[in-house]
């Protein structure tokens, strides 16, 4: 199929607006899969996607469709719907010339619709606007279209009105894709091969399977390809299209999207963003992708230390499939050996840890998340430990002595919140409370307002979204994009038990929050530390100054009290049981603290 009759496009939408359902219908209409009841989100392959109903990894399908008597090749490049995966969204968009912007007729434009629109708009992509779910009783497509016109400046007469569920008008989406999205005309078939790897997965038998967008030339079985990044070469065994199962083809030409098998053993050998070319031909590599940087860190520990090897292999398997997760070994006196993992965002962390539980089949402890702070150090050149004058702080253990810090910085995000008018005041108050600055408020129609605000990421990662939802009875939507770093004031909040600092309980906090967070942590500890033979003082301090305190009262726990004069073997048994209990505890300042206490306090 010639380039003029090839289209590469993605569907972008807010979560639950029906992207996967529309993809299923497109697959059916084009005869890629046969219609039937069973076609529920065919492209959502992973178990967690099916369970949570969200798309995590981008999946792709090639469709053949006849329009005005001519056959077209339409490459549908599926993108994940959520903000945390905007790295994968922008990656997928790089292989496209246009997008289908899908909006629920009932819910209207939501925060992710706006964020995704900006991603597509700034990438200069053609936009096909679609309103979905017109079959719903409360559907108000005119209102959704008015919002789209206002925010995205689209032509209201060109918006397709469909029901992806029933299949109504879905054909009109294909027509618009063909008529309004340009072919990949920058591709040249008579030039030497250049193929961009934009996704990959691992197959137990075939190794790493890259998904490529062929930009120039062609690729066929028998070719010897070279990775621009590693310089390693491979013989291609098979090329093909995803329909959506792997379907072998004789070749892949410029403008097409497909997979290849080449006995590539590990994901690191063929990384996303790499350019493949034919051995012996020299080409300029294509612009790759900026690596996604983890923005949310958390410790992951097995419930039981004997499970360390199992958890390690589960983490290794999963990171093979998701290279955006960063992994570092970490150990804690209270929780034992574990890992510090870095994620792109909170949902990414949830999805990954859920997949980990499923893979590994046992409980893991995930500690409360933190964000990467930075500090500028005075005269760092003279201090051996610091190589540059700026350091990154990924946890309390790395917190430097404030005496040598000239400036602290924290990661910021630009948040988009869309809320019904009635909750506008409450939303503004929440944003302020979370140290945010509102930069704009726009009416998107006479009932809804869009608020844009810069906020510290650290304030967003702890239950901001949950609070926003409960404040607005579930009506507000939220999304964010990266907004760089800003100067801030940070403190290390140290927790002391009977005067002794407990490293694993300490936290990095904004200085203005130290006291209130200190109080909350002390109260939580006082509830969960079991009473001892003596009283325990729990204190929170910053730089030696005590900010909060709670106490656990003494308890005279004499297990033998009940069996005075009784028989000796019963006494021995009780003492033995008590000793066993002790072994599971950690001793700090003479206080026995069960592992569960740490788990309870450190867990999210
Ligand atoms: P993510 O992959 O998580 O971003 O969600 P999605 O946008 O792919 O949404 P999905 O296709 O999973 O649809 C969400 C829900 O809306 C499902 O329960 C669908 O059955 C339903 N739905 C999708 N399209 C329609 C439609 O046209 N009409 C009605 N009534 N329901 C629809």
PDB file of N, CA and C and ligand atoms in Angstrom, residues 11-25 40-41 44 49 52-56 78-82 102 104 107 112 131-137 162-168 170, ligand 1:
ATOM      1  N   UNK A  11      -5.608   7.312  19.518  1.00  0.00           N
ATOM      2  CA  UNK A  11      -6.827   7.839  20.142  1.00  0.00           C
ATOM      3  C   UNK A  11      -6.416   8.387  21.500  1.00  0.00           C
ATOM      4  N   UNK A  12      -6.770   9.634  21.780  1.00  0.00           N
ATOM      5  CA  UNK A  12      -6.478  10.161  23.113  1.00  0.00           C
ATOM      6  C   UNK A  12      -7.782  10.572  23.785  1.00  0.00           C
ATOM      7  N   UNK A  13      -7.859  10.328  25.083  1.00  0.00           N
ATOM      8  CA  UNK A  13      -9.109  10.576  25.794  1.00  0.00           C
ATOM      9  C   UNK A  13      -8.852  10.591  27.282  1.00  0.00           C
ATOM     10  N   UNK A  14      -9.780  11.156  28.017  1.00  0.00           N
ATOM     11  CA  UNK A  14      -9.745  11.045  29.468  1.00  0.00           C
ATOM     12  C   UNK A  14     -10.090   9.593  29.811  1.00  0.00           C
ATOM     13  N   UNK A  15      -9.640   9.147  30.960  1.00  0.00           N
ATOM     14  CA  UNK A  15      -9.900   7.784  31.397  1.00  0.00           C
ATOM     15  C   UNK A  15     -11.415   7.499  31.361  1.00  0.00           C
ATOM     16  N   UNK A  16     -11.760   6.304  30.847  1.00  0.00           N
ATOM     17  CA  UNK A  16     -13.164   5.863  30.805  1.00  0.00           C
ATOM     18  C   UNK A  16     -14.059   6.550  29.780  1.00  0.00           C
ATOM     19  N   UNK A  17     -13.506   7.382  28.940  1.00  0.00           N
ATOM     20  CA  UNK A  17     -14.344   8.011  27.922  1.00  0.00           C
ATOM     21  C   UNK A  17     -14.594   7.090  26.723  1.00  0.00           C
ATOM     22  N   UNK A  18     -13.950   5.910  26.731  1.00  0.00           N
ATOM     23  CA  UNK A  18     -14.321   4.891  25.749  1.00  0.00           C
ATOM     24  C   UNK A  18     -13.288   4.614  24.673  1.00  0.00           C
ATOM     25  N   UNK A  19     -12.033   4.925  24.970  1.00  0.00           N
ATOM     26  CA  UNK A  19     -10.985   4.736  23.974  1.00  0.00           C
ATOM     27  C   UNK A  19     -10.846   3.269  23.550  1.00  0.00           C
ATOM     28  N   UNK A  20     -10.778   2.380  24.539  1.00  0.00           N
ATOM     29  CA  UNK A  20     -10.592   0.967  24.202  1.00  0.00           C
ATOM     30  C   UNK A  20     -11.810   0.412  23.477  1.00  0.00           C
ATOM     31  N   UNK A  21     -12.987   0.863  23.867  1.00  0.00           N
ATOM     32  CA  UNK A  21     -14.210   0.394  23.207  1.00  0.00           C
ATOM     33  C   UNK A  21     -14.218   0.850  21.744  1.00  0.00           C
ATOM     34  N   UNK A  22     -13.813   2.097  21.498  1.00  0.00           N
ATOM     35  CA  UNK A  22     -13.748   2.579  20.117  1.00  0.00           C
ATOM     36  C   UNK A  22     -12.715   1.768  19.324  1.00  0.00           C
ATOM     37  N   UNK A  23     -11.581   1.483  19.953  1.00  0.00           N
ATOM     38  CA  UNK A  23     -10.546   0.689  19.271  1.00  0.00           C
ATOM     39  C   UNK A  23     -11.111  -0.680  18.877  1.00  0.00           C
ATOM     40  N   UNK A  24     -11.860  -1.305  19.777  1.00  0.00           N
ATOM     41  CA  UNK A  24     -12.472  -2.602  19.465  1.00  0.00           C
ATOM     42  C   UNK A  24     -13.394  -2.494  18.245  1.00  0.00           C
ATOM     43  N   UNK A  25     -14.234  -1.438  18.198  1.00  0.00           N
ATOM     44  CA  UNK A  25     -15.152  -1.262  17.065  1.00  0.00           C
ATOM     45  C   UNK A  25     -14.379  -1.065  15.763  1.00  0.00           C
ATOM     46  N   UNK A  40     -14.018  -7.312  24.168  1.00  0.00           N
ATOM     47  CA  UNK A  40     -13.988  -6.235  25.163  1.00  0.00           C
ATOM     48  C   UNK A  40     -12.556  -5.836  25.353  1.00  0.00           C
ATOM     49  N   UNK A  41     -12.222  -4.664  24.864  1.00  0.00           N
ATOM     50  CA  UNK A  41     -10.900  -4.109  25.063  1.00  0.00           C
ATOM     51  C   UNK A  41      -9.789  -5.085  24.689  1.00  0.00           C
ATOM     52  N   UNK A  44      -6.195  -4.153  25.411  1.00  0.00           N
ATOM     53  CA  UNK A  44      -5.713  -4.112  26.800  1.00  0.00           C
ATOM     54  C   UNK A  44      -5.237  -5.502  27.194  1.00  0.00           C
ATOM     55  N   UNK A  49      -4.570  -4.329  33.382  1.00  0.00           N
ATOM     56  CA  UNK A  49      -5.373  -3.443  32.554  1.00  0.00           C
ATOM     57  C   UNK A  49      -6.807  -3.931  32.515  1.00  0.00           C
ATOM     58  N   UNK A  52      -8.349  -3.318  36.096  1.00  0.00           N
ATOM     59  CA  UNK A  52      -8.608  -1.944  36.506  1.00  0.00           C
ATOM     60  C   UNK A  52      -9.263  -1.155  35.385  1.00  0.00           C
ATOM     61  N   UNK A  53      -9.338  -1.755  34.188  1.00  0.00           N
ATOM     62  CA  UNK A  53      -9.986  -1.084  33.081  1.00  0.00           C
ATOM     63  C   UNK A  53      -9.202   0.123  32.599  1.00  0.00           C
ATOM     64  N   UNK A  54      -7.902   0.127  32.828  1.00  0.00           N
ATOM     65  CA  UNK A  54      -7.118   1.234  32.306  1.00  0.00           C
ATOM     66  C   UNK A  54      -6.000   0.694  31.424  1.00  0.00           C
ATOM     67  N   UNK A  55      -5.603   1.495  30.457  1.00  0.00           N
ATOM     68  CA  UNK A  55      -4.557   1.078  29.553  1.00  0.00           C
ATOM     69  C   UNK A  55      -3.220   1.520  30.114  1.00  0.00           C
ATOM     70  N   UNK A  56      -2.298   0.583  30.241  1.00  0.00           N
ATOM     71  CA  UNK A  56      -1.004   0.913  30.822  1.00  0.00           C
ATOM     72  C   UNK A  56       0.077   0.980  29.753  1.00  0.00           C
ATOM     73  N   UNK A  78      -2.156   2.725  20.003  1.00  0.00           N
ATOM     74  CA  UNK A  78      -2.907   2.945  21.234  1.00  0.00           C
ATOM     75  C   UNK A  78      -2.008   3.650  22.241  1.00  0.00           C
ATOM     76  N   UNK A  79      -2.575   4.575  22.980  1.00  0.00           N
ATOM     77  CA  UNK A  79      -1.779   5.279  23.991  1.00  0.00           C
ATOM     78  C   UNK A  79      -2.415   5.082  25.351  1.00  0.00           C
ATOM     79  N   UNK A  80      -1.599   5.055  26.394  1.00  0.00           N
ATOM     80  CA  UNK A  80      -2.170   4.951  27.734  1.00  0.00           C
ATOM     81  C   UNK A  80      -2.892   6.245  28.076  1.00  0.00           C
ATOM     82  N   UNK A  81      -3.947   6.143  28.862  1.00  0.00           N
ATOM     83  CA  UNK A  81      -4.776   7.307  29.100  1.00  0.00           C
ATOM     84  C   UNK A  81      -4.359   8.201  30.249  1.00  0.00           C
ATOM     85  N   UNK A  82      -3.476   7.726  31.108  1.00  0.00           N
ATOM     86  CA  UNK A  82      -3.268   8.482  32.334  1.00  0.00           C
ATOM     87  C   UNK A  82      -2.018   9.344  32.338  1.00  0.00           C
ATOM     88  N   UNK A 102     -11.158  11.994  21.825  1.00  0.00           N
ATOM     89  CA  UNK A 102     -12.452  11.417  22.177  1.00  0.00           C
ATOM     90  C   UNK A 102     -12.974  12.014  23.484  1.00  0.00           C
ATOM     91  N   UNK A 104     -16.386  12.082  26.215  1.00  0.00           N
ATOM     92  CA  UNK A 104     -17.636  11.474  26.667  1.00  0.00           C
ATOM     93  C   UNK A 104     -18.752  12.536  26.609  1.00  0.00           C
ATOM     94  N   UNK A 107     -19.984  13.358  30.255  1.00  0.00           N
ATOM     95  CA  UNK A 107     -19.065  13.997  31.208  1.00  0.00           C
ATOM     96  C   UNK A 107     -18.428  15.257  30.637  1.00  0.00           C
ATOM     97  N   UNK A 112      -7.761  15.318  31.762  1.00  0.00           N
ATOM     98  CA  UNK A 112      -6.830  14.597  30.886  1.00  0.00           C
ATOM     99  C   UNK A 112      -7.053  14.903  29.418  1.00  0.00           C
ATOM    100  N   UNK A 131     -17.219  12.908  19.723  1.00  0.00           N
ATOM    101  CA  UNK A 131     -17.978  12.818  20.962  1.00  0.00           C
ATOM    102  C   UNK A 131     -18.569  11.418  21.036  1.00  0.00           C
ATOM    103  N   UNK A 132     -18.308  10.737  22.150  1.00  0.00           N
ATOM    104  CA  UNK A 132     -18.708   9.337  22.312  1.00  0.00           C
ATOM    105  C   UNK A 132     -19.875   9.219  23.292  1.00  0.00           C
ATOM    106  N   UNK A 133     -20.481   8.054  23.316  1.00  0.00           N
ATOM    107  CA  UNK A 133     -21.558   7.699  24.247  1.00  0.00           C
ATOM    108  C   UNK A 133     -22.832   8.514  24.005  1.00  0.00           C
ATOM    109  N   UNK A 134     -23.137   8.823  22.724  1.00  0.00           N
ATOM    110  CA  UNK A 134     -24.360   9.578  22.446  1.00  0.00           C
ATOM    111  C   UNK A 134     -25.605   8.758  22.756  1.00  0.00           C
ATOM    112  N   UNK A 135     -25.427   7.423  22.973  1.00  0.00           N
ATOM    113  CA  UNK A 135     -26.581   6.580  23.299  1.00  0.00           C
ATOM    114  C   UNK A 135     -27.051   6.762  24.739  1.00  0.00           C
ATOM    115  N   UNK A 136     -26.211   7.320  25.600  1.00  0.00           N
ATOM    116  CA  UNK A 136     -26.592   7.453  27.014  1.00  0.00           C
ATOM    117  C   UNK A 136     -27.783   8.390  27.169  1.00  0.00           C
ATOM    118  N   UNK A 137     -28.622   8.080  28.164  1.00  0.00           N
ATOM    119  CA  UNK A 137     -29.838   8.855  28.353  1.00  0.00           C
ATOM    120  C   UNK A 137     -29.545  10.329  28.646  1.00  0.00           C
ATOM    121  N   UNK A 162     -20.676   9.755  18.034  1.00  0.00           N
ATOM    122  CA  UNK A 162     -20.738   8.300  17.924  1.00  0.00           C
ATOM    123  C   UNK A 162     -21.167   7.621  19.227  1.00  0.00           C
ATOM    124  N   UNK A 163     -21.502   6.347  19.103  1.00  0.00           N
ATOM    125  CA  UNK A 163     -21.591   5.469  20.263  1.00  0.00           C
ATOM    126  C   UNK A 163     -20.652   4.307  19.976  1.00  0.00           C
ATOM    127  N   UNK A 164     -19.540   4.291  20.660  1.00  0.00           N
ATOM    128  CA  UNK A 164     -18.564   3.218  20.437  1.00  0.00           C
ATOM    129  C   UNK A 164     -19.160   1.897  20.892  1.00  0.00           C
ATOM    130  N   UNK A 165     -19.985   1.955  21.915  1.00  0.00           N
ATOM    131  CA  UNK A 165     -20.566   0.736  22.463  1.00  0.00           C
ATOM    132  C   UNK A 165     -21.481   0.069  21.444  1.00  0.00           C
ATOM    133  N   UNK A 166     -22.381   0.872  20.840  1.00  0.00           N
ATOM    134  CA  UNK A 166     -23.339   0.300  19.888  1.00  0.00           C
ATOM    135  C   UNK A 166     -22.799   0.282  18.457  1.00  0.00           C
ATOM    136  N   UNK A 167     -21.731   1.009  18.210  1.00  0.00           N
ATOM    137  CA  UNK A 167     -21.173   1.059  16.854  1.00  0.00           C
ATOM    138  C   UNK A 167     -21.757   2.171  16.000  1.00  0.00           C
ATOM    139  N   UNK A 168     -22.641   2.995  16.588  1.00  0.00           N
ATOM    140  CA  UNK A 168     -23.289   4.062  15.819  1.00  0.00           C
ATOM    141  C   UNK A 168     -22.272   5.063  15.276  1.00  0.00           C
ATOM    142  N   UNK A 170     -19.545   4.941  13.864  1.00  0.00           N
ATOM    143  CA  UNK A 170     -18.097   4.746  14.045  1.00  0.00           C
ATOM    144  C   UNK A 170     -17.355   4.862  12.712  1.00  0.00           C
TER     145      UNK A 170
HETATM  146  P1  LIG B   1      -8.841   3.720  29.601  1.00  0.00           P
HETATM  147  O1  LIG B   1      -8.265   2.645  28.738  1.00  0.00           O
HETATM  148  O2  LIG B   1      -8.735   3.367  31.032  1.00  0.00           O
HETATM  149  O3  LIG B   1      -8.341   5.074  29.287  1.00  0.00           O
HETATM  150  O4  LIG B   1     -10.418   3.764  29.371  1.00  0.00           O
HETATM  151  P2  LIG B   1     -11.084   3.866  27.979  1.00  0.00           P
HETATM  152  O5  LIG B   1     -11.145   5.283  27.583  1.00  0.00           O
HETATM  153  O6  LIG B   1     -10.427   2.896  27.075  1.00  0.00           O
HETATM  154  O7  LIG B   1     -12.571   3.427  28.274  1.00  0.00           O
HETATM  155  P3  LIG B   1     -13.286   2.064  27.908  1.00  0.00           P
HETATM  156  O8  LIG B   1     -13.289   1.819  26.441  1.00  0.00           O
HETATM  157  O9  LIG B   1     -12.729   1.010  28.774  1.00  0.00           O
HETATM  158  O10 LIG B   1     -14.770   2.434  28.302  1.00  0.00           O
HETATM  159  C1  LIG B   1     -15.123   2.845  29.601  1.00  0.00           C
HETATM  160  C2  LIG B   1     -16.560   2.448  29.898  1.00  0.00           C
HETATM  161  O11 LIG B   1     -17.436   3.178  29.057  1.00  0.00           O
HETATM  162  C3  LIG B   1     -16.839   0.985  29.635  1.00  0.00           C
HETATM  163  O12 LIG B   1     -17.679   0.527  30.635  1.00  0.00           O
HETATM  164  C4  LIG B   1     -17.548   0.993  28.289  1.00  0.00           C
HETATM  165  O13 LIG B   1     -18.440  -0.082  28.144  1.00  0.00           O
HETATM  166  C5  LIG B   1     -18.288   2.297  28.326  1.00  0.00           C
HETATM  167  N1  LIG B   1     -18.524   2.852  26.983  1.00  0.00           N
HETATM  168  C6  LIG B   1     -17.615   3.049  26.010  1.00  0.00           C
HETATM  169  N2  LIG B   1     -18.205   3.582  24.898  1.00  0.00           N
HETATM  170  C7  LIG B   1     -19.519   3.715  25.188  1.00  0.00           C
HETATM  171  C8  LIG B   1     -20.646   4.206  24.445  1.00  0.00           C
HETATM  172  O14 LIG B   1     -20.592   4.617  23.298  1.00  0.00           O
HETATM  173  N3  LIG B   1     -21.844   4.193  25.105  1.00  0.00           N
HETATM  174  C9  LIG B   1     -21.975   3.749  26.381  1.00  0.00           C
HETATM  175  N4  LIG B   1     -23.171   3.778  26.923  1.00  0.00           N
HETATM  176  N5  LIG B   1     -20.945   3.276  27.089  1.00  0.00           N
HETATM  177  C10 LIG B   1     -19.722   3.254  26.514  1.00  0.00           C
END
